[in-house]
Amino acid sequence: MSAAKIKSRRQFLLRSSALIPVMGLSAMVQKVLAKGNDPQIQGIRKLSGDVKLNGQAAAVGNLVRAGDTITTGKGAEVIYVMGQDAYLQRESSTITFAKDALRVITGKLLAVFGKGNKQINVPTATIGIRGTGCYIEAEGSANKARTYFCLCYGTADITPSATPQRPETITTRHHDSPRWIHNDPTMTNMMVDAQVINHTDVELTLLEALVGRVPPFGDGGMSKY
């Protein structure tokens, strides 16, 4: 990375870190952002409330590996790093990491991913991603399940479970095409346009910083999200 890019990256992170206190994020995260370094410390970086790793109480420093399941209770939250990927898992959520896929069983997850192809399974779709930041909310059950999916940036291939013959590929730079993906036989179209909800650019910047990156919108400063 050139000296100019390093300087630009550091300036962006410093601007971002000024917003962190009002968001209630920890001093540890402020320190990471302010340094603008490339820590890539693996495992759980921050947690609050009832967080379990494979059914046992989780702690900062625990590694998260393929085959593991992380659950959060009401009011709980956890931030963790796996390789070049970083996650912010909100309350009342269950996430499972298979060898070749990430499964959002229920709840809310913000994630940023390094280069390479990955698969996300949600109750209403299979999503293939490439170098992506995304936010997911999975809710409902059986025939009334729906999933909120915002491709914050990157490329994703979305295949609705109810209409696998109608996959869609989207590419965005900045929250351009959020969707609700349904599993309702009474609906004509299983994918419906949505608004940006419940996640921010500050949070995306935080996650990218934990793996030594900045989001693609970073060259223009913070946005309204």
XYZ file of C-alpha atoms in Angstrom:
225
model
C 0.000 0.000 0.000
C 1.369 3.422 -0.973
C 2.141 6.110 1.603
C -0.674 8.264 0.178
C -3.236 5.465 0.551
C -2.055 4.725 4.093
C -2.424 8.409 4.990
C -5.889 8.602 3.403
C -6.971 5.421 5.208
C -5.705 6.702 8.551
C -7.470 10.062 8.090
C -10.753 8.314 7.316
C -10.483 6.082 10.371
C -9.680 9.043 12.594
C -12.764 10.875 11.317
C -14.821 7.768 11.926
C -13.484 7.274 15.450
C -14.809 10.688 16.428
C -18.343 9.323 15.928
C -17.852 6.184 17.998
C -18.623 7.545 21.518
C -22.145 8.620 20.570
C -22.775 5.127 19.220
C -21.882 3.565 22.571
C -19.018 1.416 21.243
C -16.123 0.399 23.422
C -12.827 2.157 24.109
C -11.100 -0.855 22.536
C -12.778 -0.173 19.209
C -12.003 3.536 19.413
C -8.353 2.642 19.877
C -8.335 0.341 16.845
C -9.950 2.979 14.661
C -7.701 5.791 15.861
C -4.528 3.797 15.196
C -5.654 2.852 11.713
C -3.455 -0.231 11.949
C -3.944 -3.805 10.799
C -4.518 -5.813 13.988
C -6.561 -8.753 12.651
C -6.843 -10.243 16.129
C -8.983 -13.344 15.799
C -11.974 -14.401 17.838
C -14.402 -12.510 20.035
C -13.367 -8.873 20.390
C -16.280 -7.455 22.383
C -19.454 -8.799 23.959
C -22.222 -7.757 26.286
C -25.072 -9.701 27.833
C -25.841 -13.387 27.392
C -23.602 -14.681 24.587
C -22.967 -18.404 24.122
C -20.456 -20.246 21.955
C -21.580 -23.812 21.323
C -23.911 -23.595 24.298
C -21.260 -22.358 26.749
C -20.795 -18.836 28.079
C -18.537 -16.953 25.664
C -15.656 -14.659 26.599
C -13.469 -12.095 24.867
C -10.629 -13.945 23.171
C -12.579 -17.116 22.370
C -11.885 -18.245 18.804
C -14.812 -18.898 16.471
C -14.236 -21.772 14.049
C -16.064 -23.697 11.345
C -18.726 -25.850 12.981
C -19.355 -23.377 15.801
C -22.669 -21.776 16.744
C -22.997 -18.397 18.433
C -26.216 -17.349 20.158
C -27.147 -14.050 21.756
C -29.872 -13.504 24.316
C -32.184 -10.534 24.690
C -30.207 -7.303 24.889
C -26.916 -9.075 24.099
C -24.389 -8.291 21.362
C -21.060 -9.702 20.200
C -18.319 -8.651 17.775
C -15.934 -11.290 16.438
C -13.338 -11.910 13.722
C -12.813 -15.052 11.652
C -9.915 -14.840 9.216
C -10.541 -11.831 6.969
C -14.205 -11.599 7.980
C -15.739 -9.625 10.860
C -19.202 -9.828 12.404
C -21.502 -7.787 14.611
C -24.239 -10.091 15.908
C -27.164 -8.422 17.605
C -29.552 -9.695 20.260
C -31.761 -12.799 20.028
C -29.754 -14.242 17.140
C -28.389 -17.680 16.282
C -25.573 -18.010 13.738
C -23.896 -21.248 12.672
C -20.636 -21.554 10.744
C -20.452 -24.641 8.561
C -17.262 -25.574 6.733
C -18.413 -23.987 3.484
C -21.269 -21.690 4.512
C -22.597 -19.270 7.100
C -26.143 -19.898 8.296
C -28.297 -17.205 9.850
C -30.937 -19.261 11.644
C -32.658 -16.291 13.240
C -31.882 -12.737 14.266
C -29.682 -9.900 13.024
C -26.137 -9.893 11.667
C -23.870 -7.256 10.152
C -20.834 -8.725 8.388
C -17.886 -7.746 6.217
C -15.975 -10.292 4.154
C -12.545 -10.475 2.571
C -11.880 -11.569 -1.001
C -13.239 -14.872 -2.237
C -16.587 -16.561 -2.691
C -18.727 -17.397 0.323
C -22.254 -18.660 0.852
C -24.839 -17.406 3.316
C -27.924 -19.495 4.066
C -30.936 -17.643 5.449
C -34.453 -19.002 6.058
C -35.752 -17.730 2.717
C -32.743 -17.796 0.376
C -29.228 -18.842 -0.468
C -26.876 -15.915 -0.998
C -23.487 -16.132 -2.662
C -21.196 -13.220 -1.921
C -17.880 -11.856 -3.150
C -15.905 -9.267 -1.133
C -19.026 -7.949 0.491
C -20.431 -6.009 3.381
C -24.022 -6.930 4.234
C -26.726 -6.728 6.875
C -29.292 -9.484 7.493
C -32.430 -9.813 9.604
C -34.163 -13.202 9.610
C -37.629 -13.396 11.070
C -40.862 -15.370 10.959
C -41.300 -19.090 10.428
C -42.622 -21.654 7.966
C -44.643 -20.101 5.116
C -44.471 -16.591 6.536
C -40.713 -16.279 6.933
C -38.948 -13.257 5.521
C -35.368 -12.038 5.456
C -34.090 -8.498 5.207
C -30.902 -8.318 3.153
C -28.928 -5.152 2.483
C -25.883 -5.564 0.282
C -23.996 -2.592 1.698
C -21.320 -2.979 -0.975
C -19.963 -5.727 -3.200
C -21.691 -8.394 -5.304
C -24.246 -11.004 -4.292
C -26.158 -13.790 -6.033
C -29.577 -14.224 -4.386
C -31.623 -17.388 -4.917
C -34.994 -17.306 -3.124
C -35.927 -20.678 -1.660
C -39.542 -20.359 -2.862
C -38.572 -19.454 -6.455
C -35.122 -20.927 -7.142
C -35.760 -20.543 -10.869
C -35.601 -16.759 -10.419
C -32.141 -15.930 -9.001
C -30.827 -12.400 -9.092
C -27.326 -10.914 -9.042
C -26.851 -7.443 -7.589
C -23.801 -5.211 -7.243
C -23.805 -2.141 -5.006
C -21.374 0.410 -3.655
C -23.383 1.980 -0.847
C -26.656 0.364 0.352
C -28.134 0.683 -3.138
C -30.557 -2.270 -3.257
C -31.881 -3.527 0.104
C -34.509 -6.271 -0.185
C -37.051 -8.233 1.765
C -36.861 -11.864 0.644
C -40.096 -13.700 1.408
C -41.265 -17.301 1.550
C -44.983 -16.697 1.109
C -46.884 -18.720 -1.516
C -49.534 -15.992 -1.764
C -46.984 -13.483 -3.092
C -46.168 -13.051 -6.789
C -42.638 -11.755 -6.226
C -40.568 -13.120 -3.360
C -38.084 -10.217 -3.433
C -39.406 -6.768 -2.564
C -37.486 -3.474 -2.444
C -36.793 -2.183 1.069
C -35.279 0.778 2.904
C -31.968 0.881 4.759
C -32.705 -0.133 8.360
C -30.920 -0.910 11.633
C -27.262 -0.665 10.558
C -24.827 2.196 10.050
C -21.682 3.142 8.181
C -19.987 3.673 11.538
C -20.536 0.007 12.352
C -19.291 -1.102 8.942
C -16.188 1.040 9.382
C -15.611 -0.539 12.797
C -15.786 -4.084 11.396
C -13.545 -3.329 8.429
C -10.986 -1.717 10.738
C -10.816 -4.897 12.800
C -9.513 -6.725 9.720
C -7.292 -3.892 8.486
C -9.561 -2.447 5.796
C -11.801 0.514 5.077
C -15.183 0.260 3.339
C -15.340 1.404 -0.300
C -17.288 4.528 0.614
C -14.375 5.571 2.853
C -12.750 7.806 0.256
C -15.611 10.241 0.497
C -16.062 10.431 4.261
C -18.978 9.295 6.382
C -22.461 9.234 4.905
C -25.915 9.777 6.377
C -26.270 6.073 7.313
